[in-house]
Coordinates of C-alpha atoms in Angstrom, one line a residue:
X852 CA -29.9 -12.3 -7.3
X853 CA -30.9 -10.4 -4.2
X854 CA -33.8 -8.0 -4.3
X855 CA -32.1 -4.6 -3.9
X856 CA -33.7 -1.2 -4.5
X857 CA -32.9 0.6 -7.8
X858 CA -30.0 3.0 -7.9
X859 CA -30.9 6.6 -7.3
X860 CA -29.0 9.8 -8.2
X861 CA -27.6 10.0 -4.6
X862 CA -26.0 6.5 -5.1
X863 CA -24.2 7.6 -8.3
X864 CA -23.1 10.8 -6.5
X865 CA -21.7 8.8 -3.6
X866 CA -19.9 6.4 -5.8
X867 CA -18.5 9.2 -7.9
X868 CA -17.3 11.1 -4.8
X869 CA -15.7 8.0 -3.4
X870 CA -13.8 7.2 -6.6
X871 CA -12.8 10.9 -7.0
X872 CA -11.3 11.0 -3.5
X873 CA -9.7 7.6 -3.9
X874 CA -8.1 8.8 -7.1
X875 CA -6.9 12.0 -5.5
X876 CA -5.2 10.0 -2.7
X877 CA -3.6 7.6 -5.3
X878 CA -2.4 10.6 -7.3
X879 CA -0.9 12.1 -4.1
X880 CA 0.8 8.8 -3.4
X881 CA 2.2 8.6 -7.0
X882 CA 3.6 12.1 -6.8
X883 CA 5.0 11.6 -3.3
X884 CA 6.9 8.4 -4.3
X885 CA 8.2 10.1 -7.5
X886 CA 9.4 13.1 -5.5
X887 CA 11.9 10.9 -3.7
X888 CA 13.0 9.0 -6.8
X889 CA 10.8 5.9 -6.3
X890 CA 8.1 4.5 -8.5
X891 CA 4.7 4.1 -6.9
X892 CA 5.2 0.3 -7.0
X893 CA 8.5 0.6 -5.2
X894 CA 6.7 2.4 -2.4
X895 CA 4.0 -0.2 -2.3
X896 CA 6.6 -3.0 -2.0
X897 CA 8.3 -1.3 0.9
X898 CA 5.0 -0.6 2.6
X899 CA 3.7 -4.2 2.2
X900 CA 7.0 -5.6 3.6
X901 CA 6.9 -3.3 6.6
X902 CA 3.2 -3.6 7.1
X903 CA 2.9 -7.4 6.8
X904 CA 1.3 -8.6 10.0
X905 CA 3.4 -10.4 12.5
X906 CA 6.8 -10.4 10.7
X907 CA 9.5 -8.0 9.5
X908 CA 9.7 -9.5 6.1
X909 CA 7.4 -10.7 3.3
X910 CA 7.6 -13.5 0.8
X911 CA 7.4 -12.8 -2.9
X912 CA 4.1 -14.7 -2.9
X913 CA 2.7 -12.5 -0.1
X914 CA 3.8 -9.4 -2.0
X915 CA 2.2 -10.7 -5.2
X916 CA -1.1 -11.1 -3.2
X917 CA -0.9 -7.6 -1.6
X918 CA 0.0 -6.0 -5.0
X919 CA -2.7 -8.1 -6.7
X920 CA -0.2 -9.2 -9.4
X921 CA 1.2 -12.4 -10.8
X922 CA 4.1 -14.0 -9.0
X923 CA 6.6 -13.4 -11.8
X924 CA 5.6 -9.7 -11.8
X925 CA 6.3 -9.5 -8.1
X926 CA 9.7 -11.2 -8.6
X927 CA 10.6 -8.6 -11.3
X928 CA 9.5 -5.8 -9.0
X929 CA 11.5 -7.1 -6.0
X930 CA 14.5 -7.5 -8.3
X931 CA 14.3 -3.8 -9.3
X932 CA 13.9 -2.8 -5.6
X933 CA 16.9 -5.0 -4.7
X934 CA 19.0 -3.4 -7.5
X935 CA 18.0 0.1 -6.1
X936 CA 19.3 -1.0 -2.7
X937 CA 15.8 -0.9 -1.0
X938 CA 15.4 -4.6 -0.2
X939 CA 17.4 -7.8 0.3
X940 CA 16.3 -11.4 -0.4
X941 CA 17.2 -14.5 1.6
X942 CA 15.9 -18.1 1.6
X943 CA 13.2 -19.0 4.0
X944 CA 14.1 -20.7 7.3
X945 CA 11.6 -23.5 7.2
X946 CA 11.3 -23.8 3.5
X947 CA 14.4 -22.8 1.6
X948 CA 12.4 -22.5 -1.6
X949 CA 10.5 -19.6 0.0
X950 CA 12.2 -16.2 -0.6
X951 CA 12.0 -13.7 2.2
X952 CA 12.2 -10.0 1.3
X953 CA 13.4 -7.5 3.9
X954 CA 13.9 -3.7 3.9
X955 CA 17.4 -2.3 3.8
X956 CA 18.3 0.7 5.9
X957 CA 17.9 2.9 2.8
X958 CA 14.5 1.3 2.1
X959 CA 13.4 1.8 5.7
X960 CA 14.4 5.4 5.6
X961 CA 12.5 6.1 2.3
X962 CA 9.5 4.2 3.6
X963 CA 9.3 6.1 6.9
X964 CA 9.5 9.5 5.1
X965 CA 6.8 8.5 2.6
X966 CA 4.5 6.9 5.2
X967 CA 4.6 10.0 7.2
X968 CA 3.4 12.0 4.2
X969 CA 0.7 9.5 3.5
X970 CA -0.5 9.4 7.1
X971 CA -0.9 13.2 7.0
X972 CA -2.8 13.1 3.7
X973 CA -5.0 10.3 5.0
X974 CA -5.8 12.4 8.0
X975 CA -6.9 15.2 5.8
X976 CA -9.3 12.8 4.2
X977 CA -10.7 11.5 7.4
X978 CA -14.2 12.6 6.6
X979 CA -14.0 10.7 3.3
X980 CA -12.2 7.5 4.3
X981 CA -12.6 5.6 7.5
X982 CA -9.7 3.2 7.6
X983 CA -10.5 0.0 9.5
X984 CA -8.1 -0.8 12.4
X985 CA -6.1 2.4 11.8
X986 CA -8.0 4.6 14.2
X987 CA -5.0 6.9 14.7
X988 CA -5.7 8.1 11.1
X989 CA -9.3 9.1 11.9
X990 CA -9.9 12.4 13.6
X991 CA -12.7 10.8 15.7
X992 CA -10.4 8.0 16.8
X993 CA -13.1 5.4 15.9
X994 CA -12.3 2.8 13.3
X995 CA -14.9 2.1 10.7

């Protein structure tokens, strides 16, 4: 174990403040998703598909990793999103066992609306959160 200094009151206060602000943002996100008839998890699926680096789709496995859930849980969630008309599934090109999940036009429209709300909320928290590689969200323009 490394030799770290003992925790002080200021450390507990900083951790508490961070968790408080994080929870406020998550609560905002939950309420925003529900206000347009989506669950918070539906929003996250849409976001992770659109936000997956270098492609306009995501595999179920990639979504499971991003959502920090089991593969079968991601499959069930994708099925619910598909039933709601938010996503489509297709077999992979190189490996047909792989399932690629893409946004539908409806899913894209819902995501863009919610992402705009989230971007504005994140900007309002720019003094609390510095989001790496998303300098546009930070008032200073510098990524953390």
